[in-house]
PDB file of C-alpha atoms in Angstrom:
ATOM      1  CA  MET A   1     150.914 121.905 104.023  1.00  0.00           C
ATOM      2  CA  ARG A   2     147.137 121.576 104.401  1.00  0.00           C
ATOM      3  CA  PRO A   3     147.003 117.744 104.381  1.00  0.00           C
ATOM      4  CA  ILE A   4     149.750 117.621 107.002  1.00  0.00           C
ATOM      5  CA  ALA A   5     147.986 120.170 109.214  1.00  0.00           C
ATOM      6  CA  GLU A   6     144.710 118.263 108.896  1.00  0.00           C
ATOM      7  CA  PHE A   7     146.446 114.979 109.729  1.00  0.00           C
ATOM      8  CA  VAL A   8     148.131 116.464 112.806  1.00  0.00           C
ATOM      9  CA  ALA A   9     144.840 118.020 113.965  1.00  0.00           C
ATOM     10  CA  VAL A  10     143.006 114.706 113.651  1.00  0.00           C
ATOM     11  CA  LEU A  11     145.817 112.737 115.296  1.00  0.00           C
ATOM     12  CA  ALA A  12     146.121 115.130 118.259  1.00  0.00           C
ATOM     13  CA  CYS A  13     142.343 115.252 118.668  1.00  0.00           C
ATOM     14  CA  ALA A  14     141.988 111.463 118.467  1.00  0.00           C
ATOM     15  CA  LEU A  15     144.713 110.931 121.058  1.00  0.00           C
ATOM     16  CA  PHE A  16     143.191 113.551 123.346  1.00  0.00           C
ATOM     17  CA  ALA A  17     139.662 112.184 122.961  1.00  0.00           C
ATOM     18  CA  GLY A  18     140.834 108.611 123.532  1.00  0.00           C
ATOM     19  CA  ALA A  19     142.684 109.581 126.693  1.00  0.00           C
ATOM     20  CA  ALA A  20     139.803 111.715 127.970  1.00  0.00           C
ATOM     21  CA  VAL A  21     137.211 109.011 127.363  1.00  0.00           C
ATOM     22  CA  TYR A  22     139.495 106.408 128.966  1.00  0.00           C
ATOM     23  CA  LEU A  23     139.875 108.596 132.056  1.00  0.00           C
ATOM     24  CA  SER A  24     136.123 109.173 132.275  1.00  0.00           C
ATOM     25  CA  LEU A  25     134.941 105.626 131.603  1.00  0.00           C
ATOM     26  CA  VAL A  26     137.765 103.454 132.933  1.00  0.00           C
ATOM     27  CA  GLU A  27     140.442 105.027 135.116  1.00  0.00           C
ATOM     28  CA  HIS A  28     138.337 107.273 137.342  1.00  0.00           C
ATOM     29  CA  PRO A  29     135.610 104.676 138.005  1.00  0.00           C
ATOM     30  CA  ALA A  30     138.329 102.108 138.767  1.00  0.00           C
ATOM     31  CA  ARG A  31     140.075 104.450 141.204  1.00  0.00           C
ATOM     32  CA  MET A  32     136.737 105.122 142.922  1.00  0.00           C
ATOM     33  CA  GLU A  33     136.114 101.378 143.322  1.00  0.00           C
ATOM     34  CA  CYS A  34     139.253 101.251 145.473  1.00  0.00           C
ATOM     35  CA  GLY A  35     137.722 103.620 148.011  1.00  0.00           C
ATOM     36  CA  VAL A  36     137.961 107.354 148.516  1.00  0.00           C
ATOM     37  CA  GLU A  37     141.319 107.359 150.293  1.00  0.00           C
ATOM     38  CA  ILE A  38     143.070 105.322 147.599  1.00  0.00           C
ATOM     39  CA  ALA A  39     141.284 107.247 144.831  1.00  0.00           C
ATOM     40  CA  ALA A  40     142.505 110.544 146.258  1.00  0.00           C
ATOM     41  CA  ALA A  41     146.038 109.192 146.600  1.00  0.00           C
ATOM     42  CA  GLU A  42     146.059 107.921 143.016  1.00  0.00           C
ATOM     43  CA  PHE A  43     144.613 111.168 141.671  1.00  0.00           C
ATOM     44  CA  SER A  44     147.816 113.151 142.201  1.00  0.00           C
ATOM     45  CA  PRO A  45     150.250 111.073 140.103  1.00  0.00           C
ATOM     46  CA  SER A  46     147.597 110.446 137.464  1.00  0.00           C
ATOM     47  CA  TYR A  47     146.820 114.161 137.207  1.00  0.00           C
ATOM     48  CA  ARG A  48     150.506 115.083 137.036  1.00  0.00           C
ATOM     49  CA  ARG A  49     151.116 112.725 134.119  1.00  0.00           C
ATOM     50  CA  ALA A  50     147.874 113.325 132.218  1.00  0.00           C
ATOM     51  CA  SER A  51     147.818 117.116 132.448  1.00  0.00           C
ATOM     52  CA  VAL A  52     151.006 117.635 130.448  1.00  0.00           C
ATOM     53  CA  MET A  53     150.015 115.159 127.762  1.00  0.00           C
ATOM     54  CA  GLN A  54     146.457 116.410 127.381  1.00  0.00           C
ATOM     55  CA  ALA A  55     147.333 120.118 127.408  1.00  0.00           C
ATOM     56  CA  THR A  56     149.926 119.505 124.704  1.00  0.00           C
ATOM     57  CA  LEU A  57     147.525 117.489 122.549  1.00  0.00           C
ATOM     58  CA  ALA A  58     144.764 120.090 122.862  1.00  0.00           C
ATOM     59  CA  ALA A  59     147.137 122.917 121.918  1.00  0.00           C
ATOM     60  CA  VAL A  60     148.621 120.990 118.983  1.00  0.00           C
ATOM     61  CA  GLY A  61     145.133 120.089 117.734  1.00  0.00           C
ATOM     62  CA  LEU A  62     143.971 123.689 117.964  1.00  0.00           C
ATOM     63  CA  LEU A  63     147.058 125.132 116.266  1.00  0.00           C
ATOM     64  CA  SER A  64     147.143 122.561 113.480  1.00  0.00           C
ATOM     65  CA  SER A  65     143.433 123.014 112.717  1.00  0.00           C
ATOM     66  CA  PHE A  66     144.075 126.756 112.532  1.00  0.00           C
ATOM     67  CA  ALA A  67     146.989 126.081 110.156  1.00  0.00           C
ATOM     68  CA  ALA A  68     144.760 123.849 108.013  1.00  0.00           C
ATOM     69  CA  TRP A  69     142.168 126.618 107.811  1.00  0.00           C
ATOM     70  CA  LEU A  70     144.831 129.169 106.859  1.00  0.00           C
ATOM     71  CA  ALA A  71     146.042 126.745 104.180  1.00  0.00           C
ATOM     72  CA  GLY A  72     142.608 126.665 102.559  1.00  0.00           C
ATOM     73  CA  ALA A  73     140.569 124.146 104.526  1.00  0.00           C
ATOM     74  CA  THR A  74     136.948 124.946 105.258  1.00  0.00           C
ATOM     75  CA  PHE A  75     136.049 127.122 108.248  1.00  0.00           C
ATOM     76  CA  TRP A  76     134.737 123.973 109.990  1.00  0.00           C
ATOM     77  CA  TRP A  77     138.338 122.854 110.611  1.00  0.00           C
ATOM     78  CA  LEU A  78     138.754 125.951 112.733  1.00  0.00           C
ATOM     79  CA  VAL A  79     135.470 125.211 114.522  1.00  0.00           C
ATOM     80  CA  GLY A  80     136.688 121.698 115.378  1.00  0.00           C
ATOM     81  CA  GLY A  81     139.997 123.068 116.611  1.00  0.00           C
ATOM     82  CA  VAL A  82     138.260 125.637 118.791  1.00  0.00           C
ATOM     83  CA  ALA A  83     136.025 122.893 120.258  1.00  0.00           C
ATOM     84  CA  LEU A  84     139.141 120.897 121.141  1.00  0.00           C
ATOM     85  CA  GLY A  85     141.081 123.951 122.289  1.00  0.00           C
ATOM     86  CA  ALA A  86     138.168 124.997 124.519  1.00  0.00           C
ATOM     87  CA  VAL A  87     139.196 122.280 126.951  1.00  0.00           C
ATOM     88  CA  ILE A  88     142.231 124.396 127.898  1.00  0.00           C
ATOM     89  CA  PRO A  89     140.388 127.432 129.319  1.00  0.00           C
ATOM     90  CA  PHE A  90     137.640 125.139 130.631  1.00  0.00           C
ATOM     91  CA  THR A  91     140.271 123.219 132.568  1.00  0.00           C
ATOM     92  CA  LEU A  92     142.046 126.327 133.849  1.00  0.00           C
ATOM     93  CA  ILE A  93     138.907 128.207 134.841  1.00  0.00           C
ATOM     94  CA  VAL A  94     136.383 125.529 135.801  1.00  0.00           C
ATOM     95  CA  ILE A  95     138.272 122.345 136.748  1.00  0.00           C
ATOM     96  CA  LEU A  96     141.499 123.742 138.257  1.00  0.00           C
ATOM     97  CA  PRO A  97     139.898 124.881 141.543  1.00  0.00           C
ATOM     98  CA  THR A  98     138.674 121.316 142.140  1.00  0.00           C
ATOM     99  CA  ASN A  99     142.085 119.915 141.141  1.00  0.00           C
ATOM    100  CA  LYS A 100     143.835 122.238 143.600  1.00  0.00           C
ATOM    101  CA  GLN A 101     141.579 121.070 146.416  1.00  0.00           C
ATOM    102  CA  LEU A 102     142.184 117.412 145.540  1.00  0.00           C
ATOM    103  CA  LEU A 103     145.948 117.991 145.409  1.00  0.00           C
ATOM    104  CA  SER A 104     146.085 119.924 148.677  1.00  0.00           C
ATOM    105  CA  PRO A 105     148.313 118.290 151.305  1.00  0.00           C
ATOM    106  CA  THR A 106     145.786 119.336 153.960  1.00  0.00           C
ATOM    107  CA  LEU A 107     142.934 117.391 152.349  1.00  0.00           C
ATOM    108  CA  ASP A 108     141.568 114.597 154.533  1.00  0.00           C
ATOM    109  CA  ARG A 109     141.605 111.772 151.991  1.00  0.00           C
ATOM    110  CA  ARG A 110     138.994 109.809 153.951  1.00  0.00           C
ATOM    111  CA  SER A 111     136.405 112.580 154.162  1.00  0.00           C
ATOM    112  CA  ALA A 112     133.031 112.985 152.517  1.00  0.00           C
ATOM    113  CA  GLN A 113     134.370 116.267 151.111  1.00  0.00           C
ATOM    114  CA  THR A 114     137.037 114.314 149.204  1.00  0.00           C
ATOM    115  CA  GLU A 115     134.398 111.993 147.800  1.00  0.00           C
ATOM    116  CA  ARG A 116     132.342 115.005 146.669  1.00  0.00           C
ATOM    117  CA  LEU A 117     135.414 116.591 145.069  1.00  0.00           C
ATOM    118  CA  LEU A 118     136.219 113.388 143.175  1.00  0.00           C
ATOM    119  CA  ALA A 119     132.617 113.130 141.961  1.00  0.00           C
ATOM    120  CA  ARG A 120     132.673 116.780 140.897  1.00  0.00           C
ATOM    121  CA  TRP A 121     135.967 116.223 139.078  1.00  0.00           C
ATOM    122  CA  ALA A 122     134.458 113.272 137.183  1.00  0.00           C
ATOM    123  CA  ALA A 123     131.470 115.325 136.039  1.00  0.00           C
ATOM    124  CA  LEU A 124     133.657 118.234 134.956  1.00  0.00           C
ATOM    125  CA  HIS A 125     136.100 115.949 133.179  1.00  0.00           C
ATOM    126  CA  ALA A 126     133.215 114.395 131.242  1.00  0.00           C
ATOM    127  CA  VAL A 127     132.730 117.802 129.597  1.00  0.00           C
ATOM    128  CA  ARG A 128     136.292 117.567 128.257  1.00  0.00           C
ATOM    129  CA  SER A 129     135.541 114.095 126.925  1.00  0.00           C
ATOM    130  CA  VAL A 130     132.396 115.271 125.145  1.00  0.00           C
ATOM    131  CA  LEU A 131     134.062 118.342 123.613  1.00  0.00           C
ATOM    132  CA  SER A 132     136.975 116.322 122.290  1.00  0.00           C
ATOM    133  CA  VAL A 133     134.785 113.543 120.867  1.00  0.00           C
ATOM    134  CA  LEU A 134     132.584 116.133 119.120  1.00  0.00           C
ATOM    135  CA  ALA A 135     135.700 117.769 117.651  1.00  0.00           C
ATOM    136  CA  LEU A 136     136.982 114.379 116.505  1.00  0.00           C
ATOM    137  CA  LEU A 137     133.664 113.482 114.876  1.00  0.00           C
ATOM    138  CA  LEU A 138     133.655 116.822 113.056  1.00  0.00           C
ATOM    139  CA  PHE A 139     137.240 116.321 111.872  1.00  0.00           C
ATOM    140  CA  LEU A 140     136.475 112.818 110.626  1.00  0.00           C
ATOM    141  CA  TYR A 141     133.368 114.022 108.827  1.00  0.00           C
ATOM    142  CA  LEU A 142     135.417 116.760 107.155  1.00  0.00           C
ATOM    143  CA  LEU A 143     138.118 114.310 106.116  1.00  0.00           C
ATOM    144  CA  ILE A 144     135.743 111.741 104.710  1.00  0.00           C
ATOM    145  CA  TRP A 145     132.847 113.694 103.184  1.00  0.00           C
ATOM    146  CA  VAL A 146     133.735 117.357 102.705  1.00  0.00           C
ATOM    147  CA  LYS A 147     135.864 118.382  99.763  1.00  0.00           C
ATOM    148  CA  SER A 148     136.824 122.044 100.088  1.00  0.00           C
TER     149      SER A 148
END
């Protein structure tokens, strides 16, 4: 049970971290290069698709790291899972208000306000990228060097 839970935690975390880093370093900068109006238009379908995938991966990573800990893994597996799982409340509490404004049908997609919202979203999303990469690094360290 424990090796399977650890594997699932690492896989979910790696997929989440890869997607988050890709969004931060590739997709969002590329959408911004197209101009604010196009970036705002592209944000909605991208958000709709990414939110389901990333929420699922974060939850699976958290739950499987918890299962690994219950099955006898070191407490650090739980710490890594909590770091990954922290993106869920961070998203709901901190990022969601910005998302709602960007998704609003009344938003003027050409405005300076839209540009500020997109820049704010990028900075907030970078936090998710950092948390997930830190969790992944911890998980990999635990897999490779820690025998509990």
